[in-house]
Short mmCIF file of C-alpha atoms in Angstrom, two decimals:
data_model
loop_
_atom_site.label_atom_id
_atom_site.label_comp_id
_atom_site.label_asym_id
_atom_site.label_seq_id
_atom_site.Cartn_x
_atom_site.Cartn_y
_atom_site.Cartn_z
CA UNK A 18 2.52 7.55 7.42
CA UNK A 19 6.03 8.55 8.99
CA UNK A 20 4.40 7.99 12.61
CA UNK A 21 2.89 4.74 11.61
CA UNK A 22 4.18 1.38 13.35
CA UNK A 23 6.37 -0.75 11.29
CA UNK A 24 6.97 -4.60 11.76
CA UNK A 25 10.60 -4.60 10.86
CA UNK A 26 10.43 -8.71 10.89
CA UNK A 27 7.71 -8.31 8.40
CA UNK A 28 9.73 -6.38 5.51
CA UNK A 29 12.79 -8.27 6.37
CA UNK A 30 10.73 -11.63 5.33
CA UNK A 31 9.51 -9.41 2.42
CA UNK A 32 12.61 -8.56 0.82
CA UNK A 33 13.62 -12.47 1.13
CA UNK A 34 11.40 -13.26 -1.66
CA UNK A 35 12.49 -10.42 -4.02
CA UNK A 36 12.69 -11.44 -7.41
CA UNK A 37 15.93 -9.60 -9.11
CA UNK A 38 15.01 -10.55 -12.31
CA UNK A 39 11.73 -9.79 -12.64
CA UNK A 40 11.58 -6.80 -9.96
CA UNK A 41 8.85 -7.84 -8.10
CA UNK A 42 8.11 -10.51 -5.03
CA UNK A 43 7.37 -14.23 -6.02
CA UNK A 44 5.94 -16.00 -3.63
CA UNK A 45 4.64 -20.20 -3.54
CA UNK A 46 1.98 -19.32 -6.42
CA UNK A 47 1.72 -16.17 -6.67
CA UNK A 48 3.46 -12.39 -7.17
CA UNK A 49 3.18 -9.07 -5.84
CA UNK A 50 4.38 -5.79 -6.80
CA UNK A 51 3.90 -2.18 -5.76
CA UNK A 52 1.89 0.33 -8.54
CA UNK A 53 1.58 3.64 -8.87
CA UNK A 54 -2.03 3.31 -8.21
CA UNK A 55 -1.91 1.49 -4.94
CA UNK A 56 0.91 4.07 -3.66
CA UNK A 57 -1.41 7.06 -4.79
CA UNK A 58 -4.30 5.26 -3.22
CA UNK A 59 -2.63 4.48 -0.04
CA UNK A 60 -0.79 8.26 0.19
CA UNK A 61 -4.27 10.03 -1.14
CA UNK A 62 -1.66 12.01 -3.91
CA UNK A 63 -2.71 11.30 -7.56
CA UNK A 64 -0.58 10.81 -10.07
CA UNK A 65 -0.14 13.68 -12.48
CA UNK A 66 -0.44 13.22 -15.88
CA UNK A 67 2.65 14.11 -17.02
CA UNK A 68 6.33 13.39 -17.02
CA UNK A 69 7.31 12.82 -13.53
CA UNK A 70 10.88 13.62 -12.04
CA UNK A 71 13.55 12.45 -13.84
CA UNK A 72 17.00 14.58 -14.46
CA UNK A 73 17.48 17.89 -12.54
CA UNK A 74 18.28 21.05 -14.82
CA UNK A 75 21.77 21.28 -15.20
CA UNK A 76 20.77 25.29 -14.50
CA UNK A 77 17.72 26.04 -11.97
CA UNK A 78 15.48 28.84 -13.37
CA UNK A 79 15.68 30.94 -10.19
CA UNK A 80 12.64 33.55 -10.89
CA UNK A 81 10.89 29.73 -10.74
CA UNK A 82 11.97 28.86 -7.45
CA UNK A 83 11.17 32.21 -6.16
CA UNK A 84 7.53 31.89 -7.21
CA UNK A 85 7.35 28.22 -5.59
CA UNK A 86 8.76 29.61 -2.24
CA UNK A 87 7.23 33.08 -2.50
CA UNK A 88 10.61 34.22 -1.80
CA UNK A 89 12.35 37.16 -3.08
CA UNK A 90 15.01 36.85 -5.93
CA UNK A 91 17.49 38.21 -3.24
CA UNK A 92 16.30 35.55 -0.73
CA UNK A 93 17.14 33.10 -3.39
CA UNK A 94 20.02 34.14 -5.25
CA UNK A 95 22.15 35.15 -2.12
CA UNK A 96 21.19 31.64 -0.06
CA UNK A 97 21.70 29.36 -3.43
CA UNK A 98 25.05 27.45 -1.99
CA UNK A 99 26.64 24.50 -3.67
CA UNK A 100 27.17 21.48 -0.72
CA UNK A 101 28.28 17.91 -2.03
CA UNK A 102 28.58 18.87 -5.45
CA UNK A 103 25.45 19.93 -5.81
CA UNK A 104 23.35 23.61 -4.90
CA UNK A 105 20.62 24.00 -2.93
CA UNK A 106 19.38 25.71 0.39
CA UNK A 107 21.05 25.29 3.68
CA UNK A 108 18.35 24.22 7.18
CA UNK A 109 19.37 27.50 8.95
CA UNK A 110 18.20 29.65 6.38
CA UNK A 111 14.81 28.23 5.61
CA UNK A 112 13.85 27.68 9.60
CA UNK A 113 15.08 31.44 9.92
CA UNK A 114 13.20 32.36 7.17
CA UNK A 115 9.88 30.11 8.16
CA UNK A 116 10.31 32.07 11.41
CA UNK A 117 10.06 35.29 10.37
CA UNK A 118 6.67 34.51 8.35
CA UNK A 119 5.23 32.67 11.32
CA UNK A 120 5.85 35.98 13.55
CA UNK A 121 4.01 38.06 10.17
CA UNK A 122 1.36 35.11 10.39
CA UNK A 123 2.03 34.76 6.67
CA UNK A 124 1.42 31.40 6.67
CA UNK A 125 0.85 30.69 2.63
CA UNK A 126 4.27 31.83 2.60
CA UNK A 127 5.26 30.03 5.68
CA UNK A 128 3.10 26.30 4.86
CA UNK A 129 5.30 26.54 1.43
CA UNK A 130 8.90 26.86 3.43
CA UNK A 131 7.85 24.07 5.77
CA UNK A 132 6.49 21.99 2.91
CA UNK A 133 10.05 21.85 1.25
CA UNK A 134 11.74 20.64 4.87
CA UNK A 135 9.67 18.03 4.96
CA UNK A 136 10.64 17.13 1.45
CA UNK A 137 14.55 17.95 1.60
CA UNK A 138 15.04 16.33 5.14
CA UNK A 139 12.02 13.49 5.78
CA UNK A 140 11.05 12.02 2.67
CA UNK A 141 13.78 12.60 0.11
CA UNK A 142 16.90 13.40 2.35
CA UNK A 143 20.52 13.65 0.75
CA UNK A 144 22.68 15.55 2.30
CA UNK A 145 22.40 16.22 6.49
CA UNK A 146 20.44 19.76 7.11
CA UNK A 147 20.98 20.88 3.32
CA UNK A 148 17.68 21.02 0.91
CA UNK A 149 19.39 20.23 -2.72
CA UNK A 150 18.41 20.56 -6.43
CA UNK A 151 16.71 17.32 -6.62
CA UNK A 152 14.38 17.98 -3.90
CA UNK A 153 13.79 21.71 -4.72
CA UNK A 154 12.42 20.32 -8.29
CA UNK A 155 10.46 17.21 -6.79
CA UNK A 156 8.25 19.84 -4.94
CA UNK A 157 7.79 22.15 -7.30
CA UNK A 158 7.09 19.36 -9.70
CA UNK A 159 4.27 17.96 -7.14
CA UNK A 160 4.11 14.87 -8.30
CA UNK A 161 6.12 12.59 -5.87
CA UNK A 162 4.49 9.29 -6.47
CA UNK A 163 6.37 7.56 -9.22
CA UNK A 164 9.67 9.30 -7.03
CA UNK A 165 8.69 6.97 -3.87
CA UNK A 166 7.72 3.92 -6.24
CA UNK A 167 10.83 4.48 -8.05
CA UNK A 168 12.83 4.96 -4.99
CA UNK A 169 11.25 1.68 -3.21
CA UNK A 170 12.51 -0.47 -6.53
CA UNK A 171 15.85 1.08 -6.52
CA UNK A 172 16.29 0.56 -3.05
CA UNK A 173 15.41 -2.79 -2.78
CA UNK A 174 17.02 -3.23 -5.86
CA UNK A 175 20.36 -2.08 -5.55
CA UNK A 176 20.90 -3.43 -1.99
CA UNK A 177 19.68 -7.15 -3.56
CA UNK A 178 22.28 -9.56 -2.36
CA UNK A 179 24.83 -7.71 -0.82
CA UNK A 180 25.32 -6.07 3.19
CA UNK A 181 23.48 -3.41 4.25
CA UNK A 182 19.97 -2.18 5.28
CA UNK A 183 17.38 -0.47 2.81
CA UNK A 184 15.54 2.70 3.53
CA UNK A 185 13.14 5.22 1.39
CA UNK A 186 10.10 5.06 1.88
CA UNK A 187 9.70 1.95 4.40
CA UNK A 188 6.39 2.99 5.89
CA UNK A 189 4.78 2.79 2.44
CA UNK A 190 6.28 -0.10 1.64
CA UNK A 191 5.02 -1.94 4.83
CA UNK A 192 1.55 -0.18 4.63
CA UNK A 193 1.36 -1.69 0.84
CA UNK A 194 2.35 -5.05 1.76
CA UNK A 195 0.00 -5.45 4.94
CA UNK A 196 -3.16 -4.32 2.22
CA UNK A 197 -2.31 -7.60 0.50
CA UNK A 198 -2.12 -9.36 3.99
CA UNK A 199 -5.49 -11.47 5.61
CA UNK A 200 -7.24 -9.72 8.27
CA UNK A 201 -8.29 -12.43 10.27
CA UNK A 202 -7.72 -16.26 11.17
CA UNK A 203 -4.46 -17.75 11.94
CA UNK A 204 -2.62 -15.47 9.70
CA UNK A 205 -3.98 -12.68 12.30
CA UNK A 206 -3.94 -15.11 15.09
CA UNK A 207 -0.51 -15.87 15.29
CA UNK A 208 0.97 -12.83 16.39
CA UNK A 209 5.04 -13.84 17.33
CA UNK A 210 7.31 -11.49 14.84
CA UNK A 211 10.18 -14.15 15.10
CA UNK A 212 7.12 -16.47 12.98
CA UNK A 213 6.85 -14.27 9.82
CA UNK A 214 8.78 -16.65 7.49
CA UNK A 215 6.13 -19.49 8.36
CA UNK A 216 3.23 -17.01 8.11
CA UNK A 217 4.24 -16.08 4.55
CA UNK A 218 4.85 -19.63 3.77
CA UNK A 219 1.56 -20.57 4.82
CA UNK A 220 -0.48 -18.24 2.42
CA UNK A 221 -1.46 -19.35 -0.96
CA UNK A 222 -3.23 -17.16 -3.75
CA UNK A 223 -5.72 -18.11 -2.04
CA UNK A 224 -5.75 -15.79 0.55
CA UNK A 225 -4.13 -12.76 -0.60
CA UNK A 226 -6.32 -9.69 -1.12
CA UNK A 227 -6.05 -9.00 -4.59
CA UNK A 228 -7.88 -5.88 -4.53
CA UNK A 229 -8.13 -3.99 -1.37
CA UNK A 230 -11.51 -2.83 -0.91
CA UNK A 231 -10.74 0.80 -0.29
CA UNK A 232 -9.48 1.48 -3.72
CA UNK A 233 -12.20 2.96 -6.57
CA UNK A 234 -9.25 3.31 -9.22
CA UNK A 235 -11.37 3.69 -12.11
CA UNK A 236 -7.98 3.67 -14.61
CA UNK A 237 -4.77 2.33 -14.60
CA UNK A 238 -1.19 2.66 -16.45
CA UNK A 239 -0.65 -0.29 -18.64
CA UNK A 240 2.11 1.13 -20.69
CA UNK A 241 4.76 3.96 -21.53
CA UNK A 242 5.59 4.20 -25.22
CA UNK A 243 6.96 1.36 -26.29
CA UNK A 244 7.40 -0.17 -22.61
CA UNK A 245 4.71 -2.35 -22.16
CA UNK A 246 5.71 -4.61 -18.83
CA UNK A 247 3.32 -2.81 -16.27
CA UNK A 248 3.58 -5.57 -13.52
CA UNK A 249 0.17 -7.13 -12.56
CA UNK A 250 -2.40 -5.52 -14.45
CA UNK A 251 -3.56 -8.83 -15.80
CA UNK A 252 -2.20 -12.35 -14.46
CA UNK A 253 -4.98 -14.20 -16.42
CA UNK A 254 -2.05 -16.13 -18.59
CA UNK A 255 1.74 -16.14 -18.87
CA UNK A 256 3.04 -13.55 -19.57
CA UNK A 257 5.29 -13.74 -22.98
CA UNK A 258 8.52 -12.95 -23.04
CA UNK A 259 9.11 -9.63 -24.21
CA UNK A 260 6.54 -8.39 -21.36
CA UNK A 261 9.22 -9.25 -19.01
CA UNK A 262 12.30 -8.95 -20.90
CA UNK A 263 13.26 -4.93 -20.76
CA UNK A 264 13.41 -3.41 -17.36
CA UNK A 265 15.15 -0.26 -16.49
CA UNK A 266 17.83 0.14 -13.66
CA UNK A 267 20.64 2.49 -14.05
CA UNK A 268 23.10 4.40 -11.80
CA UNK A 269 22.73 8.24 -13.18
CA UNK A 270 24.99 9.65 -15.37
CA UNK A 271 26.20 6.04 -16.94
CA UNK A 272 23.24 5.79 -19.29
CA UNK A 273 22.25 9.11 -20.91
CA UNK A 274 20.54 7.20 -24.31
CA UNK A 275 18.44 4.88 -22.08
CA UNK A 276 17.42 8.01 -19.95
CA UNK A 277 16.39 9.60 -22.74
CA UNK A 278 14.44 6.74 -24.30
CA UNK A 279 12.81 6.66 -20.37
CA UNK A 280 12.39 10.35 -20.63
CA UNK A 281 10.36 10.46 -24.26
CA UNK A 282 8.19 7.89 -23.31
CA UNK A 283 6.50 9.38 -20.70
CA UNK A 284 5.03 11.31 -23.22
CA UNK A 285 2.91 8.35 -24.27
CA UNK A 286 0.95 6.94 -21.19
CA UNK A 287 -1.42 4.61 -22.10
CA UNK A 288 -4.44 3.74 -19.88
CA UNK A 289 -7.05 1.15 -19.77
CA UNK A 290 -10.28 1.39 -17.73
CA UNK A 291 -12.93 -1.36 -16.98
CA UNK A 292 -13.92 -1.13 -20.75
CA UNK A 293 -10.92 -2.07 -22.31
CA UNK A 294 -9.65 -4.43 -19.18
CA UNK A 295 -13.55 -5.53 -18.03
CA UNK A 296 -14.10 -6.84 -14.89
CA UNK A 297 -12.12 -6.23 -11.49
CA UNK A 298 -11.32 -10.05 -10.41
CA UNK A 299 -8.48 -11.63 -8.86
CA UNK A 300 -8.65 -15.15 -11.19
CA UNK A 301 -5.51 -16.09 -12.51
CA UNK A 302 -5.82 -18.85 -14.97
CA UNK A 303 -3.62 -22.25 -15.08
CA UNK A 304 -1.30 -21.59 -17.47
CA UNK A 305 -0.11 -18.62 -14.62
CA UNK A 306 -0.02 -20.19 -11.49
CA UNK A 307 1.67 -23.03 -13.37
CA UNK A 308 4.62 -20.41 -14.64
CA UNK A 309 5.05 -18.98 -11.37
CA UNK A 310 5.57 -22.43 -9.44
CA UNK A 311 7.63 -23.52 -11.98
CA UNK A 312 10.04 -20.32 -11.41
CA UNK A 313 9.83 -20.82 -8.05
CA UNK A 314 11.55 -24.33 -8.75
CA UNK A 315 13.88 -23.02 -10.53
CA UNK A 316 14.86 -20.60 -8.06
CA UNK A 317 13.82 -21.47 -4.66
CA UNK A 318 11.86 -19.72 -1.90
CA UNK A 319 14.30 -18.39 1.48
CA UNK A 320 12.43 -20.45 3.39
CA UNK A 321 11.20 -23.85 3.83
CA UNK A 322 7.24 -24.80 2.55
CA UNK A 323 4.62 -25.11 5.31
CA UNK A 324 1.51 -26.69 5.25
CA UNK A 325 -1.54 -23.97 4.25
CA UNK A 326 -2.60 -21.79 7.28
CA UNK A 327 -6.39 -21.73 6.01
CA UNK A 328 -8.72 -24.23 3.80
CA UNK A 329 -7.97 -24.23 0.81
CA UNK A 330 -10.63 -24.62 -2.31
CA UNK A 331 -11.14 -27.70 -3.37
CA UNK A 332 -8.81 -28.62 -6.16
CA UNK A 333 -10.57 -29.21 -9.77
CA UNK A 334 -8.37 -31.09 -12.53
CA UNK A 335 -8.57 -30.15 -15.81
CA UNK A 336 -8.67 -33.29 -17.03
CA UNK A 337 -12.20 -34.29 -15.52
CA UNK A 338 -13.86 -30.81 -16.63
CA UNK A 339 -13.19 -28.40 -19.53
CA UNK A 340 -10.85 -25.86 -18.96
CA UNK A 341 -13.21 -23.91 -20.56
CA UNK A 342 -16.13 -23.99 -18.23
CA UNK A 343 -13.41 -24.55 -14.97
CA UNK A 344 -12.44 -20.72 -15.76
CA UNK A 345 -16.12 -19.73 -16.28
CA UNK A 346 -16.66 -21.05 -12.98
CA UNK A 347 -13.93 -19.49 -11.29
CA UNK A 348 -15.02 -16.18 -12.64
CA UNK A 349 -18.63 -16.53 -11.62
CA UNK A 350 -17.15 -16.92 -7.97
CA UNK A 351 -15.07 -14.10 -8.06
CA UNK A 352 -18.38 -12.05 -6.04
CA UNK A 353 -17.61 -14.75 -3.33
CA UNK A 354 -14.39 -14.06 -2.82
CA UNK A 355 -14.81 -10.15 -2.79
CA UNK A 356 -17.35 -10.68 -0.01
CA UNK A 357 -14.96 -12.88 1.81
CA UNK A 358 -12.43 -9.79 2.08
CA UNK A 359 -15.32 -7.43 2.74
CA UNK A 360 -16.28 -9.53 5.76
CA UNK A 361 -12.06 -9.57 6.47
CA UNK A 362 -12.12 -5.89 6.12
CA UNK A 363 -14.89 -5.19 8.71
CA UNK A 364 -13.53 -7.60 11.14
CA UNK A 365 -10.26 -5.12 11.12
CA UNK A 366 -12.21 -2.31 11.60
CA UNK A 367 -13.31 -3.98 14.67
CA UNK A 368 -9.98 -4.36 16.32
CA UNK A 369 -8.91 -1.24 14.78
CA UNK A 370 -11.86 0.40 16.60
CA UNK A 371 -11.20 -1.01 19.63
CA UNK A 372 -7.43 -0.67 19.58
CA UNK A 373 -8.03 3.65 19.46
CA UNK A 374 -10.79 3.62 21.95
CA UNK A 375 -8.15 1.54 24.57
CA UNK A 376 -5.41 4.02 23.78
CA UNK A 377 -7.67 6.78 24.39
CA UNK A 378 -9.02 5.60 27.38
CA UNK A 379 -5.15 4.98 28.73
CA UNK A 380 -4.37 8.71 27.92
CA UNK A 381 -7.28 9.64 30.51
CA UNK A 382 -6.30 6.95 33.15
CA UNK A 383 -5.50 9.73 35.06
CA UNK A 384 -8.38 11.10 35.75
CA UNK A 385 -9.84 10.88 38.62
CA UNK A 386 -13.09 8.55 39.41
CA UNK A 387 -15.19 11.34 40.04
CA UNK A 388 -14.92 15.28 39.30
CA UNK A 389 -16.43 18.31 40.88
CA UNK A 390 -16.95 21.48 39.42
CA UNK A 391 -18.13 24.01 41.71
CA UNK A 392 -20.00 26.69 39.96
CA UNK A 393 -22.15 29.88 41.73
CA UNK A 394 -25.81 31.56 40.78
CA UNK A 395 -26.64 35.08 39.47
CA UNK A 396 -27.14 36.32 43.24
CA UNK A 397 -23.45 33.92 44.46
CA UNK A 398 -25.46 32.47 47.47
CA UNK A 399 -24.40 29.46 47.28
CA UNK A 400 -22.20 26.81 45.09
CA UNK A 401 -23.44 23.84 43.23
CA UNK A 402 -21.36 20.90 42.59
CA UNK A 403 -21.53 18.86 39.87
CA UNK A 404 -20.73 15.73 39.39
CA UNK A 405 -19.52 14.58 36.05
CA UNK A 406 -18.70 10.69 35.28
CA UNK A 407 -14.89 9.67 34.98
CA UNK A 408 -14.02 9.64 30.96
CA UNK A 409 -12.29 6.11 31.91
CA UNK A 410 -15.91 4.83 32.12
CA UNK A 411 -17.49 6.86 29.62
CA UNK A 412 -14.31 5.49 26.97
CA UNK A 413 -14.79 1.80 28.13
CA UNK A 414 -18.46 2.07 27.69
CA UNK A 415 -18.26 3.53 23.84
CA UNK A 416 -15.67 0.78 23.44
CA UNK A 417 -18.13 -1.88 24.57
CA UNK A 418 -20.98 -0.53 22.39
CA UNK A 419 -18.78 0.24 19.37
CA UNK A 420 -17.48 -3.70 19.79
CA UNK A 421 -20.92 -5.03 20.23
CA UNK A 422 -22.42 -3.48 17.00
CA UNK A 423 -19.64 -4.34 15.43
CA UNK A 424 -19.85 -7.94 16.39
CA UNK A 425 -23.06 -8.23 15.45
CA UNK A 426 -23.21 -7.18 11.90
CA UNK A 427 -19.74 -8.28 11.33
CA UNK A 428 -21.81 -11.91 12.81
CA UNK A 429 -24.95 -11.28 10.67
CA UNK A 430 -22.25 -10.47 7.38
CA UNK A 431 -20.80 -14.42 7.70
CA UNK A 432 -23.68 -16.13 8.49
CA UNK A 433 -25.03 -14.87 4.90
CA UNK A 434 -22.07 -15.17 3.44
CA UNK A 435 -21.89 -18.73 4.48
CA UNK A 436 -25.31 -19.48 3.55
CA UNK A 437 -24.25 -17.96 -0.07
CA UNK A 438 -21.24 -19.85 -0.15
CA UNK A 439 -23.47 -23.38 0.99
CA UNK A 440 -26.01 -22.36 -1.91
CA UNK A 441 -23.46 -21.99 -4.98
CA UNK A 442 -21.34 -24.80 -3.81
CA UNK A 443 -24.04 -27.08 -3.71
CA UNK A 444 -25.12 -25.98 -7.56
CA UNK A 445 -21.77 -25.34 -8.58
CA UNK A 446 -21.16 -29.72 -7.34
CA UNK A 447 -24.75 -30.54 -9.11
CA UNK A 448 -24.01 -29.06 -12.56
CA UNK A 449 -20.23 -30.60 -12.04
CA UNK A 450 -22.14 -33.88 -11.26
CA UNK A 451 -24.35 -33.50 -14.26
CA UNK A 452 -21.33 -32.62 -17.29
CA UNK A 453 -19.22 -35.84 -15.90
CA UNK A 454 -22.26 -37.68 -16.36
CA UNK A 455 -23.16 -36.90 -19.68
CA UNK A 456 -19.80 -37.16 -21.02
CA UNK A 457 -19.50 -40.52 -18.98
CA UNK A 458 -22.82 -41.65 -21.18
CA UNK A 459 -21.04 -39.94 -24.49
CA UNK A 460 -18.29 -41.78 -24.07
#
């Protein structure tokens, strides 16, 4: 993740269209905000069931920290130093001490040492080459997830409206938002940074992807005691008031009765499955996309409207056909759609594919066209030379083949999906046909 390219343009148009009040994006007709599943998804960490990081201990147990770090209470107690107003561990002595193990090849010992660097100084740093409180309890704790979602919000958050850049957690961020992004046509098409603005613009509902196909979260949070505004588990109607009313954003210390109240209700997760929720669709009814536009009136997008970059559906007014059986309709088509992203989804693989095999092939440019080993029988008589083909060709071959089958089912995957799409439109227009015409003779 921390090695992974990020499109700065693309987070910078992001964070245009944050949403202060509501903490989340709002786009033209639609919203998006990170979860705690699609960061444990994305990360491969789950989410433990229990109350994540919240307050440090005022006073460490150290036998506890000794146990995580399978260090001795010596080790501990004589390199616990206070730095910044808070304690913790200073670089030097961990590295000396990760040393040491490495040279004993203890390396249960050792993996643990390096594990808390990469805490204290990539993912949670504080203060420069010092490993404090907050971080030695986050990794004991192992439960980071709702720490990075909490620490994207706050970020973002905090930094809303005034000078100055956000970190925490960027790659995840941009990895998150790109999941929600279209694969291929123009969106994928037009690749200038400087055009992100009018890319955004140009997507509608439409052609987000609602549910990214890699993700088989069987569960999800939908509330936390009395704290019942999960964002986006269900955008089927608008959402009332008091869903959207409390939200929690404090600076620590100047709130000690709300963190409490955020403290006990972790204690009381509550979470739905398909059961209770039904379904997986991305259909939002009227009454939704209706409440979202009109916010968006109310308080502008960053940047001006474009014209849609793709096709959109064909719009169906209420007022010729029953909301009722509109909504039916749009549900029955939800398989469509998720076949439209799967189609999306193998189309990346194919550039993805293709993008690995080229870099691969560019480390072994090198080589030389042809190579000769020179290798001698039992009795050393003689040598034999081999000749071996240049990797160059054998990597631009595998990239050919791995493009071609690709193509082709990726080729054979629209034309049925088109076909499908012909078939139910075509019925889906006849039965419209036939309800206008019988209430036409009704009335």
């Amino acid at each position: 993740m921390l090695t992974s390219p990020v499109d700065e343009w693309a987070l910078y148009t992001l964070l245009q269209f944050y949403d202060s009040e509501l903490h989340c994006f709002t786009f033209r007709d639609y919203q998006l905000a990170p979860t705690l599943e699609e960061y444990a998804d994305i990360i491969n960490i789950k989410v433990q069931r229990k109350i994540p990081f919240v307050c440090i201990p005022e006073k460490p147990k150290m036998d506890r920290i000794a146990g995580a770090l399978y260090l001795s209470m010596k080790d501990v107690t004589g390199n616990w130093k206070s730095n910044g107003g808070t304690h913790g561990f200073h670089v030097k002595f961990l590295i000396k001490k990760a040393d040491a193990l490495a040279v004993e090849k203890k390396w249960k010992e050792f993996n643990a040492l390096l594990a808390l660097m990469i805490y204290g100084l990539v993912l949670f740093p504080n203060i420069p080459n010092f490993v404090d409180l907050t971080v030695v309890c986050l990794f004991m704790d192992q439960n980071p997830v709702p720490t990075f979602l909490a620490d994207t919000y706050y970020t973002i958050h905090s930094r809303y409206g005034k000078k100055g850049s956000v970190g925490g957690c960027l790659p995840l961020l941009y990895e998150w938002f790109t999941s929600h992004l279209p694969k291929i046509g123009p969106f994928v098409t037009t690749k200038d940074s400087q055009k992100w603005p009018q890319r955004i613009m140009g997507l509608t509902a439409n052609d987000i992807v609602w549910c990214p196909i890699r993700m088989g979260i069987e569960e999800v949070k939908t509330s936390c005691g009395t704290f019942d505004n999960v964002p986006l588990i269900g955008t089927g109607d608008k959402p009332l008031d008091k869903e959207i009313f409390e939200s929690v954003c404090f600076e620590k210390g100047t709130d000690p009765k709300g963190l409490e109240k955020v403290r006990s209700v972790w204690n009381s997760i509550h979470t739905d499955d398909q059961t209770s929720l039904g379904e997986k669709n991305a259909v939002a009814k009227q009454a939704y996309t209706d409440w979202v536009e009109d916010r968006v009136k109310n308080r502008l997008l960053p940047f001006s409207k474009v014209s849609p970059l793709y096709e959109q559906p064909t719009e169906v007014l209420t007022a010729t056909v029953p909301a009722d059986n509109y909504t039916q309709m749009d549900v029955e088509n939800t398989p469509l759609r998720e076949e439209r992203s799967d189609t999306q989804l193998k189309h990346y693989l194919v550039d993805q594919k293709r993008a690995e095999l080229t870099h691969e092939a560019k480390m072994l440019k090198g080589g030389s066209s042809r190579v000769q080993k020179r290798a001698r029988t039992e009795k050393g008589e003689r040598d034999t030379t081999v000749v071996v083909e240049d990797h160059q060709k054998i990597i631009k071959r595998a990239i050919k083949e791995a493009e071609e089958k690709l193509k082709r089912e990726y080729r054979e995957d629209l034309k049925a999906y088109k076909l499908k799409i012909e078939k139910e439109a075509r019925a889906e227009a006849k039965s419209l046909k036939k309800k206008l015409e019988e209430k036409t003779s009704k009335e």
